[in-house]
Short mmCIF file of C-alpha atoms in Angstrom, two decimals:
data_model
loop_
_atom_site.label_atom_id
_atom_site.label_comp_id
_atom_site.label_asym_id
_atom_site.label_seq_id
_atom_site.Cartn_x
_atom_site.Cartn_y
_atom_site.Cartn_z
CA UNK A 1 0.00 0.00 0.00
CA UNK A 2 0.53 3.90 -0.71
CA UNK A 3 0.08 6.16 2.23
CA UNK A 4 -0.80 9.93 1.11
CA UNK A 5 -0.27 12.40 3.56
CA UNK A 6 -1.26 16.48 2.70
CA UNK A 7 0.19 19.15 4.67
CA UNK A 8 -2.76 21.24 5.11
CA UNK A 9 -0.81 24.37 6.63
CA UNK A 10 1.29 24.26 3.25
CA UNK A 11 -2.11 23.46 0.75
CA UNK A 12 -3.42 26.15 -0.80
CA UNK A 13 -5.78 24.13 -3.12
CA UNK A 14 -4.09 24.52 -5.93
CA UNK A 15 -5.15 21.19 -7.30
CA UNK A 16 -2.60 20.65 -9.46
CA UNK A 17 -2.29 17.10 -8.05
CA UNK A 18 -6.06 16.74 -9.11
CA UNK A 19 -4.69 16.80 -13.04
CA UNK A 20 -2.63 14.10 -12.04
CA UNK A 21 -4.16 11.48 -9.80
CA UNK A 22 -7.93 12.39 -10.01
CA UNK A 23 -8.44 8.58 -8.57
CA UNK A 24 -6.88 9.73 -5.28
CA UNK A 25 -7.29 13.77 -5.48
CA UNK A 26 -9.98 16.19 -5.70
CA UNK A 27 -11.86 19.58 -5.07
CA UNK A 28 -15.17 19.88 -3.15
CA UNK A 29 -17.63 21.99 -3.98
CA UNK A 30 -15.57 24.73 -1.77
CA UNK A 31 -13.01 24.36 -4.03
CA UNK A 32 -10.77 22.73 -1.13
CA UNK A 33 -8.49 19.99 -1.46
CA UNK A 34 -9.77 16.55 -0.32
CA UNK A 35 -8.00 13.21 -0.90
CA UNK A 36 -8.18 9.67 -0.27
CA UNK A 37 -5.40 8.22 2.16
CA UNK A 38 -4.11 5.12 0.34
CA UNK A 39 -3.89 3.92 -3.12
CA UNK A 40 -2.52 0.72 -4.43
CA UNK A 41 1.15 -0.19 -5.52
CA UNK A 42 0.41 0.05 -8.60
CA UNK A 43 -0.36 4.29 -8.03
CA UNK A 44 3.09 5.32 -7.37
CA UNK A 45 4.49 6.66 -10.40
CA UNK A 46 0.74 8.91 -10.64
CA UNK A 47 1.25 9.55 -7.05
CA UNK A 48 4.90 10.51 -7.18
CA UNK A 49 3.69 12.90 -9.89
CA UNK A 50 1.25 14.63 -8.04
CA UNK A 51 3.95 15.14 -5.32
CA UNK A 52 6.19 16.88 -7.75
CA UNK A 53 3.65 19.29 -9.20
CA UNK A 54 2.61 20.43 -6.17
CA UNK A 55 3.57 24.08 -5.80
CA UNK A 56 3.70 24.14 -1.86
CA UNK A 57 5.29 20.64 -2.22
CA UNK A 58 2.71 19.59 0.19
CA UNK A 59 2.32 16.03 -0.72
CA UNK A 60 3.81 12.88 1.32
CA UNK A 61 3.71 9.94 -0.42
CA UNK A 62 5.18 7.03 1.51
CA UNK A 63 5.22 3.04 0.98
CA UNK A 64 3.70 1.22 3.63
CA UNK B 1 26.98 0.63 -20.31
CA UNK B 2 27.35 0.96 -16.60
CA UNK B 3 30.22 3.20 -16.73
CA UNK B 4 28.41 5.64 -18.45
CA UNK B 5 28.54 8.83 -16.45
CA UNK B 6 25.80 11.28 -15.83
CA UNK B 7 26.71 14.73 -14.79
CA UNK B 8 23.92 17.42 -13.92
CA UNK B 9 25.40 20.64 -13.47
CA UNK B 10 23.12 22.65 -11.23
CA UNK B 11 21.14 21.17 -8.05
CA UNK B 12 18.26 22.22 -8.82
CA UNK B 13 14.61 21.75 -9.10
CA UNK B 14 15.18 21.16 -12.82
CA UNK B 15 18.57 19.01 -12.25
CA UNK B 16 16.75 16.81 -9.60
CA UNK B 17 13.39 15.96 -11.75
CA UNK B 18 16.06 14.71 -14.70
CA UNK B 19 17.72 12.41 -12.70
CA UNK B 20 14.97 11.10 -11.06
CA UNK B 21 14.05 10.03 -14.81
CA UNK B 22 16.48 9.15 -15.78
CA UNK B 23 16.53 6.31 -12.70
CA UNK B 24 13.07 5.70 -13.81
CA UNK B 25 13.56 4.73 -17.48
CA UNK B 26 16.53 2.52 -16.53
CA UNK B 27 19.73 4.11 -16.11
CA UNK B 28 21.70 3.10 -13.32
CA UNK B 29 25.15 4.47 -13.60
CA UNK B 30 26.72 7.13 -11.63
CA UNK B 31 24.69 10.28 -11.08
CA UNK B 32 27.42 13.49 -9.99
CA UNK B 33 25.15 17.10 -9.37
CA UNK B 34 27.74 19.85 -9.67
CA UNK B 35 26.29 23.14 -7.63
CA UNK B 36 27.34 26.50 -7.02
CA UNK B 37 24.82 27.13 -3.64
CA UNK B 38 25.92 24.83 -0.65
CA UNK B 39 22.18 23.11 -0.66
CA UNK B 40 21.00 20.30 -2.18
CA UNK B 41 17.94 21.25 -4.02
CA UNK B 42 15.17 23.00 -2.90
CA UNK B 43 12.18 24.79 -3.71
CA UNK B 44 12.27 28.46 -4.55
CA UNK B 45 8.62 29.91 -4.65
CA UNK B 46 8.31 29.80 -0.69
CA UNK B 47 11.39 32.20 -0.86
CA UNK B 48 9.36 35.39 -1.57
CA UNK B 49 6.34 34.02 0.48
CA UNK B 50 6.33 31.82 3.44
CA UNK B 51 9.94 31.13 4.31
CA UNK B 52 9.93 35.08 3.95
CA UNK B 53 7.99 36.21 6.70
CA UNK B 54 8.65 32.95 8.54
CA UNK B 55 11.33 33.19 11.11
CA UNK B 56 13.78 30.18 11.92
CA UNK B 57 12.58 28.51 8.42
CA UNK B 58 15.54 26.88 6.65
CA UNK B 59 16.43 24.39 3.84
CA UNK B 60 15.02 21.76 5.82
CA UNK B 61 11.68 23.33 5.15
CA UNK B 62 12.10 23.56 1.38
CA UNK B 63 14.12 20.93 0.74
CA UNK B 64 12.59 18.37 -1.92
CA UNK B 65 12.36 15.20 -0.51
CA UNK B 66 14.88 12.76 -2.12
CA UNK B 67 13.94 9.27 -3.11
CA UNK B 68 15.40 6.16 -2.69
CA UNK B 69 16.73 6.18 -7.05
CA UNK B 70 19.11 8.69 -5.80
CA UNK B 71 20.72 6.99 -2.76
CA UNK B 72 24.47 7.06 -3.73
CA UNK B 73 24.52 10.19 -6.03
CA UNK B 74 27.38 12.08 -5.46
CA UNK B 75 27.26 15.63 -4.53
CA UNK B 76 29.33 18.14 -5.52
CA UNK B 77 28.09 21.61 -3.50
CA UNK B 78 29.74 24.91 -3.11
CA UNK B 79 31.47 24.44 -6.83
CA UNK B 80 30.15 27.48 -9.53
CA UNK B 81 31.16 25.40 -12.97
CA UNK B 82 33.09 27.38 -14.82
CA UNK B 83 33.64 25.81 -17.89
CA UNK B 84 32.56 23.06 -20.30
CA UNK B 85 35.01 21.69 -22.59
CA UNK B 86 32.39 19.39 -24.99
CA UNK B 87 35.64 17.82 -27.03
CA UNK B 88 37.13 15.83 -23.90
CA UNK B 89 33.65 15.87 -22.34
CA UNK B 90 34.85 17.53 -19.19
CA UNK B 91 32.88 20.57 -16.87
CA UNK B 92 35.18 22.66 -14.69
CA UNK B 93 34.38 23.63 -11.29
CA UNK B 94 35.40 27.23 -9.81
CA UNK B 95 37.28 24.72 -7.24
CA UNK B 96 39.63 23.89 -10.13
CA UNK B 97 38.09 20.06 -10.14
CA UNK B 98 37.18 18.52 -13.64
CA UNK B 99 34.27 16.50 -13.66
CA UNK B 100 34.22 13.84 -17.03
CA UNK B 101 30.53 13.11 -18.79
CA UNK B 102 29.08 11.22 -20.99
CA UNK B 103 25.81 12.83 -20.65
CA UNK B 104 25.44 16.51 -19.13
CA UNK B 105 22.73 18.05 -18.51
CA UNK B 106 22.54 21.85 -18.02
CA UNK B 107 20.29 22.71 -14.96
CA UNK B 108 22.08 26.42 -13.63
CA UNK B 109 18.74 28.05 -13.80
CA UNK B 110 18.85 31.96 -13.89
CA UNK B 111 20.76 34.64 -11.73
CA UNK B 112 18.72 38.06 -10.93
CA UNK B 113 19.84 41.41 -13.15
CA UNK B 114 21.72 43.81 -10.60
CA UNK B 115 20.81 47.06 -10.34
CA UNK B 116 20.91 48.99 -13.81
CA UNK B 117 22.10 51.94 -12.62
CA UNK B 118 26.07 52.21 -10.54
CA UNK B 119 24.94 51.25 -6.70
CA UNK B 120 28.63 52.98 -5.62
CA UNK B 121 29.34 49.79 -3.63
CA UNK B 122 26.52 50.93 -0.93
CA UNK B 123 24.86 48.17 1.17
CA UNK B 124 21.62 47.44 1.63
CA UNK B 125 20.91 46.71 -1.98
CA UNK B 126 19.71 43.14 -2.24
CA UNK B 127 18.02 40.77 -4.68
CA UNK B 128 16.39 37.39 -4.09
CA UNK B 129 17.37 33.76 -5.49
CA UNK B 130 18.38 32.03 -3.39
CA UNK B 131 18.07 30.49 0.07
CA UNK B 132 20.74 32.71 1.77
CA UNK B 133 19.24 36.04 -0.18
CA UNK B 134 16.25 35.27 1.61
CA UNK B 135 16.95 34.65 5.14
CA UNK B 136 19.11 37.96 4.73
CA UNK B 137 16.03 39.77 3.42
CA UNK B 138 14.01 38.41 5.82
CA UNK B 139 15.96 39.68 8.71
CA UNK B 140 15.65 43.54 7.96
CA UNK B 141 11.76 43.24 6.92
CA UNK B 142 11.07 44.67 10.12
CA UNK B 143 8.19 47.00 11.44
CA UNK B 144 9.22 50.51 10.07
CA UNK B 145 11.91 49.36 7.68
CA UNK B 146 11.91 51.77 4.67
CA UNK B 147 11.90 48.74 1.71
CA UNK B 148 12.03 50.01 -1.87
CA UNK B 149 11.47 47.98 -4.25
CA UNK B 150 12.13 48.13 -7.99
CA UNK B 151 10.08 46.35 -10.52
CA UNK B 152 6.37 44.64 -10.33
CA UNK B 153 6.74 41.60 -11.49
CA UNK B 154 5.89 38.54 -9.58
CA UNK B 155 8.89 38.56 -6.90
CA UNK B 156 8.80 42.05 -6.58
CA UNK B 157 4.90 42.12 -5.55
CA UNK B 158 5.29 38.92 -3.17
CA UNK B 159 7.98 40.85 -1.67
CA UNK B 160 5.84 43.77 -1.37
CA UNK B 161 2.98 41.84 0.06
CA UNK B 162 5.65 39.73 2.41
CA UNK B 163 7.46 42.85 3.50
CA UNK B 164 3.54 45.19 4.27
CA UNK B 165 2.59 42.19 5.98
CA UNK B 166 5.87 42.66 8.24
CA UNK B 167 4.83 46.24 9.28
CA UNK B 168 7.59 47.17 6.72
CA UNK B 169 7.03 50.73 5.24
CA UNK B 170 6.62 49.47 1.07
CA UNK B 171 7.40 51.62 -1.80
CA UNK B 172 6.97 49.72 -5.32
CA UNK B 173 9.14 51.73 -8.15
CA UNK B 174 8.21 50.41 -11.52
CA UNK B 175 8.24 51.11 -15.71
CA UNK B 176 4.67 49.81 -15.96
CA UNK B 177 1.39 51.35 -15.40
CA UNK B 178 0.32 48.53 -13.20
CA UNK B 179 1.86 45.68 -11.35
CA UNK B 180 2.57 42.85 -12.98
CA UNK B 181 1.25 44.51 -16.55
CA UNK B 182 3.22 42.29 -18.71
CA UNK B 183 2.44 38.75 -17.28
CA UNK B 184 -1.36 39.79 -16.40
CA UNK B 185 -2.33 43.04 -18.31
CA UNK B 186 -4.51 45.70 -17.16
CA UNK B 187 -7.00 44.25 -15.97
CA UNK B 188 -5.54 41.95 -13.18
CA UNK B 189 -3.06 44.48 -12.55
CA UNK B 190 -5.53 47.03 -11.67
CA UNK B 191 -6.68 45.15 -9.07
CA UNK B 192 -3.64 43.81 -7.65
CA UNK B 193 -2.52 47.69 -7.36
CA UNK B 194 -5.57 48.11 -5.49
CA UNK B 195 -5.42 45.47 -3.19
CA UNK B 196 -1.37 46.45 -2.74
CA UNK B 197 -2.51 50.19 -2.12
CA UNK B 198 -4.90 48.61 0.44
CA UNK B 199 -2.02 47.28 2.59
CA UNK B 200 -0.32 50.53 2.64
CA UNK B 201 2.47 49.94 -0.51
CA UNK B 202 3.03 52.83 -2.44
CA UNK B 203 3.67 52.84 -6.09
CA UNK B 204 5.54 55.22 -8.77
CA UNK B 205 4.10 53.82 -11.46
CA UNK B 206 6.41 54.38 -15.41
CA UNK B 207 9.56 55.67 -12.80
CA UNK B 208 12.79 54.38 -13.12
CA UNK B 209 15.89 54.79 -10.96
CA UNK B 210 18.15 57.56 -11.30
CA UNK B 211 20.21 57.27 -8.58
CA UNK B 212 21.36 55.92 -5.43
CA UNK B 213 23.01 58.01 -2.15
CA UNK B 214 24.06 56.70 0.94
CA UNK B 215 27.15 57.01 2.87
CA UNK B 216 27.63 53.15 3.54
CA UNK B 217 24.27 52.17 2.75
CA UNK B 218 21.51 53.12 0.76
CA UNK B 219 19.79 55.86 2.46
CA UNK B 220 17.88 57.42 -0.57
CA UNK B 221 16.45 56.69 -4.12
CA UNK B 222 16.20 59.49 -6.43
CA UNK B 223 13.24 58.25 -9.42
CA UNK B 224 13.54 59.54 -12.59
CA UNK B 225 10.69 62.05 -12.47
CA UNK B 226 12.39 64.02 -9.51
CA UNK B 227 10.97 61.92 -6.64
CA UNK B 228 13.62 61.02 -3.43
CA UNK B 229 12.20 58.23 -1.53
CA UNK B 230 13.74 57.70 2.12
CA UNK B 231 15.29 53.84 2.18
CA UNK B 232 16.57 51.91 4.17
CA UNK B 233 16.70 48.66 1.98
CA UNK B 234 16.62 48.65 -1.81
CA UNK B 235 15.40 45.22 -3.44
CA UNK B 236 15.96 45.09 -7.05
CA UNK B 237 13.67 42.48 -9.11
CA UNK B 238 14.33 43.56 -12.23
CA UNK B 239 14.67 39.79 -13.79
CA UNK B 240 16.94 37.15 -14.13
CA UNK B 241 19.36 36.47 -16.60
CA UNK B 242 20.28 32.78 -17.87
CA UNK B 243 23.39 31.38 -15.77
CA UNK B 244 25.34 30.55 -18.87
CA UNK B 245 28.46 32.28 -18.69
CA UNK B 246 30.75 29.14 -17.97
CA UNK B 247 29.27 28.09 -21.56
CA UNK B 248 31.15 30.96 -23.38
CA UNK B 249 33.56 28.77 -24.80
CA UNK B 250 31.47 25.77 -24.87
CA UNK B 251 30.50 26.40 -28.74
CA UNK B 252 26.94 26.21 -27.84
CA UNK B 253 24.16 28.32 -28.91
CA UNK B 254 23.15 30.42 -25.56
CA UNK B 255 21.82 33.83 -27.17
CA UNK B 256 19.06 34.14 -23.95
CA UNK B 257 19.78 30.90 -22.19
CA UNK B 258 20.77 27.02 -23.84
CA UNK B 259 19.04 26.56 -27.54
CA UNK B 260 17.63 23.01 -27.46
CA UNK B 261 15.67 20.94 -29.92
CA UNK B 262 12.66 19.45 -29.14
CA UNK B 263 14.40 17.06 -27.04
CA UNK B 264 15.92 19.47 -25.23
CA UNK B 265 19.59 18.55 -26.37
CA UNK B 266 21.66 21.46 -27.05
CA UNK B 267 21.78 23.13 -30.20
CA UNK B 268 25.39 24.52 -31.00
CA UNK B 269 26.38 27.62 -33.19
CA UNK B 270 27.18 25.84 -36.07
CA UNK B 271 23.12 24.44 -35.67
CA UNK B 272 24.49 21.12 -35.04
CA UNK B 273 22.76 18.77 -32.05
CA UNK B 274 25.14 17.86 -29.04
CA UNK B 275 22.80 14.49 -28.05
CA UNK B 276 25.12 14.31 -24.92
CA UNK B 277 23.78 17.60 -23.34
CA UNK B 278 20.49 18.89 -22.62
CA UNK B 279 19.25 21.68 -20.98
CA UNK B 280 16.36 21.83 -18.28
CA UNK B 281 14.36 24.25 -16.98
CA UNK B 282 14.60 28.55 -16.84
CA UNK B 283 17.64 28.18 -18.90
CA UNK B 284 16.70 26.19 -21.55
CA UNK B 285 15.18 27.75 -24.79
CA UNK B 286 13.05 25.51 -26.97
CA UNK B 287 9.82 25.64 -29.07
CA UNK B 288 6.38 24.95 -27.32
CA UNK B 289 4.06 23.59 -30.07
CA UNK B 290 0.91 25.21 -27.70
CA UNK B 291 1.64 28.03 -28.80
CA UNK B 292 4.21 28.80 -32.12
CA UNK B 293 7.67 28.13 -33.31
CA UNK B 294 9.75 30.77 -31.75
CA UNK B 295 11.80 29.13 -29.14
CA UNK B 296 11.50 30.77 -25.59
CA UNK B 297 12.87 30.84 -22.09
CA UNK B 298 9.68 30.34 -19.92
CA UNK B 299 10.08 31.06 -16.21
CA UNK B 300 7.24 28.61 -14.60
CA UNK B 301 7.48 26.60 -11.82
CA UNK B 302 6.37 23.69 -13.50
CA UNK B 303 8.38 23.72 -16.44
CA UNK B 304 11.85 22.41 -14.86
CA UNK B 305 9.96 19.20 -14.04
CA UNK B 306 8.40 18.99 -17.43
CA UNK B 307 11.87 19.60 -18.95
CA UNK B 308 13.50 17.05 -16.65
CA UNK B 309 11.34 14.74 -16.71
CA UNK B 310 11.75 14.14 -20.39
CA UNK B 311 15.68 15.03 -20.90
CA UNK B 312 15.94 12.23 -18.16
CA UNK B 313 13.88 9.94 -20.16
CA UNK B 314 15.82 10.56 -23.48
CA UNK B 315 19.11 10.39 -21.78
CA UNK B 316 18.55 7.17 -20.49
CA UNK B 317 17.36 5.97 -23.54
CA UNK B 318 20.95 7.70 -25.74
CA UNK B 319 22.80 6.09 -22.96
CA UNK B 320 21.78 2.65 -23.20
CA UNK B 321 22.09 3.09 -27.12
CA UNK B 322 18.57 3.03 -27.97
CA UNK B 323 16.39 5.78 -30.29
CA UNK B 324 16.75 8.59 -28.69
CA UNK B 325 16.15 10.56 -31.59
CA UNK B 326 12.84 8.97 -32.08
CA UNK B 327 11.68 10.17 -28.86
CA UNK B 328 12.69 13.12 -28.97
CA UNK B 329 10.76 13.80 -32.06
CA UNK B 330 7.67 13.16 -30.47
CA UNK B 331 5.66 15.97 -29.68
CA UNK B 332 7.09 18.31 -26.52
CA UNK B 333 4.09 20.78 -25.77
CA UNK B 334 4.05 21.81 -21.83
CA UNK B 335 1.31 24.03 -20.48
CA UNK B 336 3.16 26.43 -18.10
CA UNK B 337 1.35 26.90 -14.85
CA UNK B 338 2.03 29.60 -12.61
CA UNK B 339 0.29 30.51 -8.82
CA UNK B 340 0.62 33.62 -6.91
CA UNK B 341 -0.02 34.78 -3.02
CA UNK B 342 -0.73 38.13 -2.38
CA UNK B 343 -2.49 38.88 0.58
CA UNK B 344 -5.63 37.03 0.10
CA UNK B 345 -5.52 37.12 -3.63
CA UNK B 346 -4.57 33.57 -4.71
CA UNK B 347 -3.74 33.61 -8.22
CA UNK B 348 -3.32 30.53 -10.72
CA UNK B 349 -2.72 30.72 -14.32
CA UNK B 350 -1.97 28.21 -17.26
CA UNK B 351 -0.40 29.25 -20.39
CA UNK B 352 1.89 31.95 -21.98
CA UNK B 353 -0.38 35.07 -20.69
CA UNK B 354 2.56 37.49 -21.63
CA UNK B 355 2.31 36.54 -25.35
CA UNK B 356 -2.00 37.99 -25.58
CA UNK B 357 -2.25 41.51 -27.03
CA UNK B 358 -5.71 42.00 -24.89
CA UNK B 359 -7.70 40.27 -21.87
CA UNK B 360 -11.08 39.93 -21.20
CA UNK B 361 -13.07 39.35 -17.86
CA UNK B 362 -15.21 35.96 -18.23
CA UNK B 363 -16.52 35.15 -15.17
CA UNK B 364 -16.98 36.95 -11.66
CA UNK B 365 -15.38 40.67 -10.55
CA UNK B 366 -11.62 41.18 -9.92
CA UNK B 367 -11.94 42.68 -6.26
CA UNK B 368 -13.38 39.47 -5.22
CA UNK B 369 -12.83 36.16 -7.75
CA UNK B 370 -12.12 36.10 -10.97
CA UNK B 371 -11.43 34.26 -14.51
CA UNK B 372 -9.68 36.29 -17.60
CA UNK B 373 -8.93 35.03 -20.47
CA UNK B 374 -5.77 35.98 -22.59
CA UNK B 375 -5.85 36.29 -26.26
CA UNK B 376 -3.37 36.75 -29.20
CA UNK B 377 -5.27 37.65 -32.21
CA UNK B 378 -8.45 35.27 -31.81
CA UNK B 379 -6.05 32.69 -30.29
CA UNK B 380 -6.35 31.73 -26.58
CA UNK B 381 -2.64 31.61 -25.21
CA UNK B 382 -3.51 31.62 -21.52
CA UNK B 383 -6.27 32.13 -18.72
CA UNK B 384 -5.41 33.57 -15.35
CA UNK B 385 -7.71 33.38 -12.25
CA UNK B 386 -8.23 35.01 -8.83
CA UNK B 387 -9.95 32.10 -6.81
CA UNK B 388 -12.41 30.32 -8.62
CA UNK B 389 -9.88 27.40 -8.77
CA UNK B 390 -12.09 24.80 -10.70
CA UNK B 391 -13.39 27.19 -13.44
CA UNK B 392 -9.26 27.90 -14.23
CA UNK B 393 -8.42 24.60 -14.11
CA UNK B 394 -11.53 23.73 -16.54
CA UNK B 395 -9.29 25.43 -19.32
CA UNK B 396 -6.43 22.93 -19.44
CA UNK B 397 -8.17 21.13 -21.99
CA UNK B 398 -8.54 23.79 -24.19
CA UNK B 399 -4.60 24.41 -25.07
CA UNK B 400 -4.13 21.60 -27.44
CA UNK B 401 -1.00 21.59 -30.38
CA UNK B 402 -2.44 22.51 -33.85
CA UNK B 403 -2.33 19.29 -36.20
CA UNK B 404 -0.21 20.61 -39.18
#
């Protein structure tokens, strides 16, 4: 398993993960971030992605 | 093939996201980053924002994380290259130490423009790049500080909006009518002047400098137009220029940063491809497809990963002897995206917006959210919102490469 973590003092929505893991991130209808916790193996390289785009670099992605 | 050698000059952002790909399509050889700053790489954008008005942040806060690919890379820190010799395949450091390749990769990224007018060797004149420039800044942003600032572009509005928020007194000196004109035209630049005036920063709108007096430091600006503004620290963020001076001799094309094909491999003055060295991120100068065939330096936080990500890819691939050519034929279109704090004014944008000749408002009012779309003749070249996050993002789809 892949454990997502989001720092949520460093988020500031821009949900540029969203573009690249939709699966696993999203905006609400407040246009905040929300996200599911873990993904399969098989996620990482989408995951890792969605890591790097992130401007605040708020994304954790770990292997459990 | 394992004794190939892969040597990124720069340890960057850019330098970081083409190794990482590199590891990723297969290439396990030796990895050497060759940096002038002491730090392994980290991420600039908090620099003008939160590292800025946070006290006791450090690298350890915008460090990128590394991951396990790059266990065992060998880092070279503290060494400006100076030179590139692309015969014997050999980089010089400013330490005197030669570094051998067989596949470079050009990551040095951009160094601000000093101040355009003689600064008499006064103090208190600062710019911001890198770590060190802004825990330095950060220390004198305090409550009462006189903080000029010259230009509006992005840095020198976060600045602004880092240093009001400070209790800093903020004067913004500038060529344009309104902040940030260029990248975000009038209309967004309207409104970021007034929600800037709103926090107390004061701007000389089409001044320029004309001189600087001091005894040690800076003590007074003197605008073109006659004004003398009391200072007590003068930030210039006037731009950055390419880092490409060690390539002088290199025989490279670097008229505004590293020419690359679509590839990114460099392009040298006789037009000929290098297919040992790229180039990756803010200096690297290639054609974007989205938009037309003039190749460009783009300054956008996402585009050193884009441009990593596939110079890694392709360098694996030349490396191990396969097509790299093949690849890099294939299309290379990035959409640059951009963000902006200011206050409470979150900004996001996709595209070239710099390239429209007019903007329109689409949705909503500027003074609270916002979507306007950029346009070059009748073509769309970018969209920049305040809020309104999933309307902006809605126009991804739109920027697609013209079938020929």
């Amino acid at each position: 398993m892949i454990k997502i973590a989001v720092d949520r003092d460093k988020c500031q929505n821009y949900a540029q993960c969203v573009l690249e893991a939709p699966d696993v991130f999203r905006l609400n209808d407040d246009e905040k971030l929300e996200y599911t916790g873990d993904a399969e193996d098989d996620r990482l390289a989408d995951l890792e992605s969605a890591a790097d785009v992130c401007p605040m670099q708020a994304i954790l992605i770990t292997r459990a | 093939m394992a004794n190939q050698a892969l040597l990124i000059v720069g340890a960057s952002i850019a330098g970081l996201r083409t190794a990482e790909s590199a590891r990723r399509a297969g290439y396990k050889g030796p990895i050497t980053f060759v940096g002038a700053e002491t730090h392994r790489p980290y991420n600039r954008p908090p620099l003008s924002k939160g590292l800025l008005r946070t006290h006791g942040q450090g690298h350890e806060d915008v460090a990128f994380p590394l991951r396990s690919g790059l266990d065992g890379v060998d880092w070279v820190l503290g060494a400006p290259a100076v030179a590139l010799d692309r015969a014997a395949r050999i980089v010089r450091d400013a330490n005197g130490r030669d570094h051998q390749y067989d596949a470079l990769v050009i990551a040095t990224g951009l160094s601000p423009k000093p101040l355009p007018i003689p600064d008499h060797g006064l103090g208190g004149i600062r710019v911001l790049r890198t770590l060190e420039d802004a825990v330095g800044l950060r220390e004198v942003l305090t409550p009462g500080t006189r903080v000029v600032i010259l230009g509006s572009g992005f840095i020198g509005c976060e600045i602004a909006a880092t240093a009001a928020h400070a209790g800093a007194e903020v004067s913004i000196v500038t060529q344009s009518r309104v902040p940030l004109e260029r990248a975000l035209g009038p209309i967004l630049g309207a409104e970021l002047l007034r929600r800037h005036e709103a926090h107390g920063v004061r701007f000389y709108c089409g001044e320029s400098l004309f001189g600087v007096v001091g005894d040690t430091n800076v003590e007074r600006v003197i605008l073109t137009g006659g004004v003398v503004l009391e200072c007590d620290v003068l930030v210039v963020a006037v731009g950055s220029d390419p880092q490409t001076s060690w390539l002088q001799e290199s025989g490279l094309d670097i008229t505004d940063g590293v020419l690359v094909d679509s590839g990114l491999r460099a392009i040298t003055t006789e037009d000929d491809l290098d297919r040992r060295v790229v180039a990756v991120g803010d200096v690297a100068r290639y054609v974007n497809p989205l938009f037309d065939s003039i190749p460009r330096r783009v300054e956008h936080w996402n585009l050193p990963t884009e441009t990593g990500k596939r110079a890694g890819q392709i360098l694996a691939v030349q490396l191990a002897g396969g097509d790299a050519d093949a690849l890099a034929a294939t299309p290379f279109a990035p959409l640059p995206s951009f963000w902006s704090d200011q206050y409470d004014a979150n900004l996001l944008a996709f595209g070239m917006t710099y390239l429209a000749d007019r903007s329109e408002l689409v949705a909503g009012t500027p003074d609270t959210e916002c979507v306007t779309e950029y346009f070059r003749g009748e073509n769309l070249v970018g969209v920049c919102g305040i809020g309104m996050r999933s309307a902006v993002q809605s126009y991804r789809s739109r920027f697609v490469v013209p079938v020929a």
